[in-house]
Short mmCIF file of C-alpha atoms in Angstrom, two decimals:
data_model
loop_
_atom_site.label_atom_id
_atom_site.label_comp_id
_atom_site.label_asym_id
_atom_site.label_seq_id
_atom_site.Cartn_x
_atom_site.Cartn_y
_atom_site.Cartn_z
CA MET A 1 -4.27 16.19 -46.85
CA GLN A 2 -7.81 15.30 -45.72
CA GLU A 3 -7.08 16.51 -42.19
CA ALA A 4 -5.82 19.88 -43.43
CA LYS A 5 -8.99 20.39 -45.47
CA PHE A 6 -11.45 19.44 -42.75
CA LEU A 7 -9.97 20.17 -39.31
CA SER A 8 -10.16 23.57 -37.62
CA SER A 9 -7.28 25.75 -36.47
CA MET A 10 -7.89 24.43 -32.92
CA ALA A 11 -6.95 20.90 -34.00
CA ILE A 12 -3.63 19.08 -34.15
CA LEU A 13 -2.82 17.65 -37.56
CA SER A 14 -1.18 14.25 -37.39
CA LYS A 15 1.58 15.47 -39.70
CA ASN A 16 2.43 18.10 -37.05
CA SER A 17 2.77 15.59 -34.23
CA ARG A 18 5.89 15.92 -32.11
CA GLY A 19 6.42 12.27 -32.92
CA ARG A 20 7.48 9.15 -31.06
CA LYS A 21 10.38 8.44 -28.75
CA VAL A 22 11.60 5.78 -31.19
CA LEU A 23 11.34 6.71 -34.86
CA GLU A 24 9.22 4.41 -37.01
CA GLU A 25 8.44 4.10 -40.68
CA LYS A 26 5.16 5.83 -41.56
CA CYS A 27 2.08 3.74 -42.32
CA SER A 28 0.65 4.03 -45.84
CA LEU A 29 -2.94 3.59 -44.62
CA ARG A 30 -3.25 5.17 -41.18
CA THR A 31 -2.29 8.47 -39.58
CA GLU A 32 0.02 8.45 -36.57
CA PHE A 33 -2.91 8.95 -34.19
CA GLN A 34 -4.91 6.14 -35.80
CA ARG A 35 -1.96 3.84 -35.21
CA ASP A 36 -1.87 4.90 -31.55
CA ARG A 37 -5.56 4.17 -31.14
CA ASP A 38 -5.15 0.72 -32.69
CA ARG A 39 -2.20 -0.12 -30.44
CA VAL A 40 -4.21 0.77 -27.36
CA ILE A 41 -7.22 -1.31 -28.42
CA HIS A 42 -5.03 -4.36 -29.10
CA SER A 43 -3.15 -4.08 -25.80
CA LYS A 44 -3.55 -6.50 -22.91
CA ALA A 45 -4.01 -3.62 -20.48
CA PHE A 46 -7.07 -2.46 -22.45
CA ARG A 47 -8.65 -5.92 -22.33
CA ARG A 48 -8.14 -6.15 -18.57
CA LEU A 49 -10.30 -3.07 -18.01
CA LYS A 50 -13.44 -5.20 -18.44
CA HIS A 51 -12.77 -6.83 -15.05
CA LYS A 52 -11.78 -3.69 -13.13
CA THR A 53 -14.11 -1.76 -10.82
CA GLN A 54 -15.56 1.59 -11.80
CA VAL A 55 -17.46 2.42 -8.57
CA PHE A 56 -19.22 -0.74 -7.39
CA ILE A 57 -16.90 -3.55 -6.31
CA SER A 58 -17.89 -6.95 -7.76
CA PRO A 59 -21.53 -6.02 -8.47
CA GLU A 60 -23.88 -8.97 -9.07
CA GLY A 61 -25.89 -7.26 -11.82
CA ASP A 62 -24.76 -7.32 -15.44
CA HIS A 63 -25.55 -3.68 -16.16
CA TYR A 64 -23.19 -1.84 -13.81
CA ARG A 65 -20.28 -0.02 -15.38
CA THR A 66 -16.78 -1.41 -15.35
CA ARG A 67 -13.59 0.48 -16.09
CA LEU A 68 -13.89 -0.67 -19.72
CA THR A 69 -17.46 0.51 -20.27
CA HIS A 70 -16.52 3.80 -18.61
CA THR A 71 -13.64 4.14 -21.07
CA LEU A 72 -15.93 3.49 -24.02
CA GLU A 73 -18.43 6.07 -22.80
CA VAL A 74 -15.66 8.64 -22.38
CA SER A 75 -14.49 7.88 -25.91
CA GLN A 76 -17.97 8.29 -27.38
CA ILE A 77 -18.57 11.62 -25.63
CA ALA A 78 -15.11 12.91 -26.53
CA ARG A 79 -15.54 11.98 -30.17
CA THR A 80 -18.88 13.79 -30.31
CA ILE A 81 -17.31 16.98 -28.95
CA SER A 82 -14.25 16.70 -31.17
CA ARG A 83 -16.26 16.15 -34.31
CA SER A 84 -18.47 19.13 -33.54
CA LEU A 85 -15.40 21.34 -33.03
CA ARG A 86 -13.59 19.81 -36.02
CA LEU A 87 -10.74 18.65 -33.82
CA ASN A 88 -8.63 15.58 -34.55
CA GLU A 89 -11.04 12.77 -33.68
CA ASP A 90 -8.36 10.07 -34.01
CA LEU A 91 -6.14 11.80 -31.45
CA THR A 92 -9.10 12.33 -29.12
CA GLU A 93 -10.10 8.69 -29.36
CA ALA A 94 -6.58 7.40 -28.74
CA ILE A 95 -6.27 9.49 -25.57
CA ALA A 96 -9.73 8.50 -24.34
CA LEU A 97 -9.17 4.77 -24.84
CA ALA A 98 -5.79 4.90 -23.07
CA HIS A 99 -6.57 7.29 -20.21
CA ASP A 100 -7.34 4.63 -17.57
CA LEU A 101 -5.00 1.81 -18.62
CA GLY A 102 -3.04 2.17 -15.39
CA HIS A 103 -6.02 1.96 -13.05
CA THR A 104 -5.79 -0.48 -10.17
CA PRO A 105 -8.18 -3.26 -9.21
CA PHE A 106 -11.06 -2.03 -7.02
CA GLY A 107 -11.11 1.40 -8.64
CA HIS A 108 -10.06 4.46 -6.67
CA THR A 109 -10.04 2.38 -3.49
CA GLY A 110 -7.12 0.38 -4.88
CA GLU A 111 -5.46 3.57 -6.11
CA ARG A 112 -5.68 5.27 -2.71
CA THR A 113 -4.32 2.18 -0.96
CA LEU A 114 -1.28 1.90 -3.23
CA ASP A 115 -0.70 5.63 -2.83
CA GLU A 116 -0.71 5.21 0.96
CA VAL A 117 1.59 2.19 1.20
CA SER A 118 4.10 2.98 -1.52
CA ILE A 119 7.04 5.21 -0.68
CA ASN A 120 6.87 6.65 -4.20
CA GLY A 121 3.11 7.25 -4.05
CA PHE A 122 0.74 6.15 -6.80
CA LYS A 123 -1.52 8.00 -9.24
CA HIS A 124 -3.50 6.11 -11.86
CA TYR A 125 -2.90 8.70 -14.60
CA MET A 126 0.87 8.42 -14.15
CA GLN A 127 0.57 4.62 -14.14
CA SER A 128 -1.41 4.83 -17.40
CA LEU A 129 1.54 6.66 -18.91
CA ARG A 130 3.89 4.05 -17.48
CA VAL A 131 1.84 1.26 -19.07
CA VAL A 132 2.05 2.72 -22.58
CA GLU A 133 5.62 3.96 -22.13
CA TYR A 134 7.27 0.87 -20.65
CA LEU A 135 5.11 -2.04 -19.52
CA GLU A 136 2.90 -3.05 -22.42
CA ARG A 137 4.73 -5.37 -24.84
CA TYR A 138 7.69 -5.23 -22.39
CA ASN A 139 9.03 -2.00 -23.94
CA GLY A 140 5.92 0.11 -24.38
CA LEU A 141 3.63 1.04 -27.25
CA ASN A 142 5.81 3.91 -28.48
CA LEU A 143 2.84 6.28 -28.71
CA THR A 144 3.05 9.86 -29.93
CA PHE A 145 3.81 12.74 -27.60
CA GLU A 146 0.29 14.17 -27.92
CA VAL A 147 -1.43 10.98 -26.78
CA LYS A 148 0.87 10.56 -23.80
CA ASP A 149 0.37 14.20 -22.83
CA GLY A 150 -3.40 13.74 -22.93
CA ILE A 151 -3.17 10.63 -20.74
CA VAL A 152 -1.31 12.33 -17.88
CA SER A 153 -3.45 15.48 -18.11
CA HIS A 154 -6.90 13.88 -17.91
CA SER A 155 -7.11 13.74 -14.12
CA SER A 156 -4.30 15.90 -12.74
CA SER A 157 -3.64 19.60 -12.27
CA ARG A 158 -1.83 19.66 -15.59
CA LYS A 159 -3.52 21.23 -18.59
CA ALA A 160 -3.20 19.21 -21.77
CA LYS A 161 -1.16 20.83 -24.50
CA THR A 162 -3.78 19.94 -27.10
CA ASN A 163 -7.47 20.75 -27.31
CA GLU A 164 -8.06 17.06 -27.98
CA GLY A 165 -6.54 16.24 -24.58
CA ARG A 166 -8.73 18.89 -22.94
CA VAL A 167 -11.79 17.35 -24.57
CA VAL A 168 -10.96 13.98 -22.99
CA ARG A 169 -10.59 15.62 -19.58
CA VAL A 170 -14.11 17.13 -19.65
CA SER A 171 -15.55 14.00 -21.28
CA ASP A 172 -14.24 11.89 -18.40
CA LYS A 173 -16.20 14.07 -15.98
CA ILE A 174 -19.34 14.01 -18.13
CA ALA A 175 -19.17 10.23 -18.34
CA TYR A 176 -18.53 9.36 -14.71
CA ILE A 177 -20.92 11.90 -13.19
CA ASN A 178 -23.79 10.67 -15.33
CA HIS A 179 -23.14 6.94 -15.34
CA ASP A 180 -22.42 6.92 -11.61
CA ILE A 181 -25.85 8.49 -11.01
CA ASP A 182 -27.37 5.86 -13.28
CA ASP A 183 -25.60 3.00 -11.47
CA ALA A 184 -26.43 4.43 -8.03
CA ILE A 185 -30.12 4.63 -8.93
CA ARG A 186 -30.00 1.06 -10.24
CA ALA A 187 -28.37 -0.04 -6.97
CA GLY A 188 -31.06 1.68 -4.88
CA LEU A 189 -28.61 4.17 -3.34
CA LEU A 190 -30.25 7.17 -5.00
CA SER A 191 -33.59 8.06 -6.52
CA CYS A 192 -34.29 10.61 -9.20
CA ASP A 193 -36.20 12.66 -6.63
CA CYS A 194 -33.22 13.04 -4.30
CA LEU A 195 -30.89 14.64 -6.85
CA PRO A 196 -30.21 18.35 -6.16
CA LYS A 197 -33.15 20.21 -7.71
CA GLU A 198 -31.07 23.26 -8.65
CA CYS A 199 -28.69 21.04 -10.64
CA ILE A 200 -31.49 19.14 -12.34
CA ALA A 201 -33.19 22.40 -13.34
CA VAL A 202 -30.01 23.44 -15.17
CA LEU A 203 -28.77 20.10 -16.49
CA GLY A 204 -31.93 18.08 -17.17
CA ASP A 205 -34.16 15.56 -15.44
CA ASN A 206 -32.81 12.39 -17.05
CA HIS A 207 -29.53 10.74 -18.07
CA SER A 208 -29.73 11.66 -21.76
CA LYS A 209 -30.68 15.29 -21.19
CA ARG A 210 -27.88 15.87 -18.71
CA ILE A 211 -25.22 14.47 -21.02
CA ASN A 212 -26.60 16.51 -23.91
CA THR A 213 -26.57 19.71 -21.86
CA MET A 214 -22.99 19.18 -20.72
CA ILE A 215 -21.71 18.39 -24.21
CA LYS A 216 -23.43 21.43 -25.73
CA ASN A 217 -22.01 23.64 -22.99
CA VAL A 218 -18.45 22.54 -23.75
CA ILE A 219 -18.95 23.03 -27.49
CA SER A 220 -20.50 26.47 -26.96
CA ASN A 221 -17.66 27.57 -24.67
CA ALA A 222 -15.02 26.37 -27.14
CA THR A 223 -16.76 28.07 -30.05
CA THR A 224 -17.39 31.36 -28.22
CA ASN A 225 -14.38 31.63 -25.90
CA ASN A 226 -11.90 29.20 -27.47
CA GLU A 227 -11.81 27.34 -24.14
CA VAL A 228 -12.51 23.60 -23.86
CA ASP A 229 -14.22 23.45 -20.47
CA PHE A 230 -17.57 23.94 -18.75
CA TYR A 231 -18.76 27.47 -18.03
CA LEU A 232 -21.46 29.61 -16.46
CA GLU A 233 -24.34 27.96 -14.58
CA VAL A 234 -23.77 24.57 -16.24
CA GLY A 235 -20.24 24.37 -14.87
CA GLU A 236 -21.47 25.33 -11.40
CA ALA A 237 -24.24 22.74 -11.53
CA ILE A 238 -21.78 20.02 -12.60
CA TRP A 239 -19.46 20.67 -9.66
CA GLU A 240 -22.40 20.76 -7.24
CA LEU A 241 -23.65 17.45 -8.61
CA ARG A 242 -20.16 15.99 -8.29
CA ASP A 243 -20.01 17.05 -4.63
CA PHE A 244 -23.40 15.43 -4.09
CA LEU A 245 -22.07 12.13 -5.48
CA PHE A 246 -19.03 12.24 -3.21
CA LYS A 247 -21.22 12.69 -0.16
CA ASN A 248 -23.91 10.17 -1.11
CA VAL A 249 -22.22 7.51 -3.26
CA TYR A 250 -18.42 7.65 -3.27
CA ILE A 251 -17.96 8.03 0.50
CA GLY A 252 -19.81 6.14 3.21
CA SER A 253 -22.64 4.64 1.15
CA LYS A 254 -23.80 1.03 1.38
CA ALA A 255 -21.96 0.36 -1.86
CA LYS A 256 -18.66 1.07 -0.12
CA VAL A 257 -18.99 -1.45 2.72
CA GLU A 258 -16.62 -3.85 0.94
CA GLU A 259 -13.94 -1.19 0.49
CA GLU A 260 -12.03 -2.05 3.66
CA LYS A 261 -11.71 -5.65 2.45
CA ALA A 262 -10.45 -4.45 -0.93
CA MET A 263 -7.97 -2.14 0.77
CA ASN A 264 -6.73 -5.00 2.89
CA ILE A 265 -6.19 -7.20 -0.17
CA VAL A 266 -4.09 -4.53 -1.90
CA ARG A 267 -2.19 -3.65 1.29
CA GLU A 268 -1.37 -7.25 2.25
CA MET A 269 -0.27 -8.22 -1.24
CA TYR A 270 1.92 -5.14 -1.48
CA ASN A 271 3.68 -6.03 1.77
CA TYR A 272 3.98 -9.67 0.69
CA TYR A 273 5.69 -8.85 -2.62
CA ILE A 274 7.92 -6.21 -1.05
CA LYS A 275 9.24 -8.90 1.28
CA ASP A 276 9.35 -11.68 -1.35
CA PRO A 277 9.63 -10.04 -4.79
CA GLU A 278 10.77 -13.29 -6.38
CA LYS A 279 7.18 -14.52 -5.96
CA MET A 280 6.11 -12.16 -8.74
CA PRO A 281 6.09 -13.41 -12.36
CA LYS A 282 9.47 -13.30 -14.09
CA GLU A 283 8.53 -10.43 -16.40
CA PHE A 284 8.15 -8.23 -13.32
CA TYR A 285 10.85 -9.70 -11.10
CA ARG A 286 13.52 -9.22 -13.78
CA ASN A 287 12.88 -5.44 -13.73
CA LEU A 288 13.78 -4.98 -10.06
CA GLU A 289 17.26 -3.67 -10.76
CA LYS A 290 15.99 -1.38 -13.50
CA TRP A 291 12.98 0.17 -11.75
CA GLY A 292 13.36 -0.63 -8.05
CA ILE A 293 11.18 -2.87 -5.93
CA GLU A 294 8.56 -0.21 -5.05
CA SER A 295 7.74 0.58 -8.68
CA VAL A 296 7.76 -3.05 -9.81
CA VAL A 297 5.42 -4.20 -7.04
CA CYS A 298 3.03 -1.35 -7.87
CA ASP A 299 3.25 -2.29 -11.56
CA TYR A 300 2.25 -5.86 -10.79
CA ILE A 301 -0.62 -5.06 -8.42
CA ALA A 302 -1.98 -2.18 -10.52
CA GLY A 303 -2.16 -4.46 -13.54
CA MET A 304 -4.37 -6.98 -11.77
CA THR A 305 -8.09 -7.26 -12.41
CA ASP A 306 -10.43 -7.41 -9.41
CA ARG A 307 -10.97 -11.15 -9.73
CA PHE A 308 -7.27 -11.92 -10.23
CA ALA A 309 -6.38 -9.83 -7.16
CA ILE A 310 -8.92 -11.75 -5.07
CA SER A 311 -7.71 -15.09 -6.43
CA GLU A 312 -4.07 -14.17 -5.80
CA TYR A 313 -4.87 -13.07 -2.25
CA LEU A 314 -6.64 -16.38 -1.56
CA ASN A 315 -3.72 -18.35 -2.98
CA ILE A 316 -1.23 -16.47 -0.81
CA PHE A 317 -3.05 -16.07 2.50
CA VAL A 318 -5.84 -18.65 2.69
CA PRO A 319 -4.88 -22.32 3.18
CA SER A 320 -6.21 -24.80 0.66
CA PRO A 321 -8.20 -27.81 1.92
CA TRP A 322 -6.03 -30.85 2.52
CA ARG A 323 -6.61 -33.74 0.12
CA LYS A 324 -5.41 -37.27 0.59
CA ILE A 325 -2.91 -38.30 -2.07
CA TYR A 326 -3.50 -41.81 -3.36
#
């Protein structure tokens, strides 16, 4: 009842959800999308995000983003946009918190490596769906259709079927473009003076102003044109700034010198488990017949944190010092 009174015609009411794969008794306290959000937050996959790379692999400083802090920033931005547009904030938050659950260790470096070595290919947004659909709790979280649709649409060519899912897609871009600039400046890879002046003139000359400009642009476009996306000169400036980051941070910068090592870790472990799948934990090994060895090995490696992947690699490939047994 409260949703129907407050939310706009652009929103999805929880009572109109297409539901879950497995029917469940309704909760007397929470809407269906609130329940989805809570399940994501309490999942093991969500907790592991705190030790997964965003851009900088194993940074020494405490203030660089991880996959978890990225997720929280996406959620905050998405909720701001959704509340302003009177969309379903619970649905938006559930999608935002779950969108990167399937990300590999070592960020997009790990993703690209798994995609190269696996016969089936690998995309983190499809793995995020796989986590909530099958892997978490051994049989999935049984989330609603709308949340799962938003997850697979946040970083692919697909367009989300809900405006809440579209909000998460643009919020992901707002978050990573701005926090990656912030982290790159902190790391000494960029300076404020080297950012494209045309972009800064449109978007703003500091972190807060740029985020504010982008959020207002999305809200204005949705209000005026009923389209949840960037538009006009702000949209052009965002894509130009994104290209600048690819050239100066994501590819070939000093921060990426450890990438080849990370790629080798993922590649060698993949080959190792393909040859000896029984070396994986039982909860993965027992799914070989059901899912096939390629998918199961990718499931296991993608679920690793950076530090667990490094530790596992050392255990497998680096001999331990010999100790005399008394």
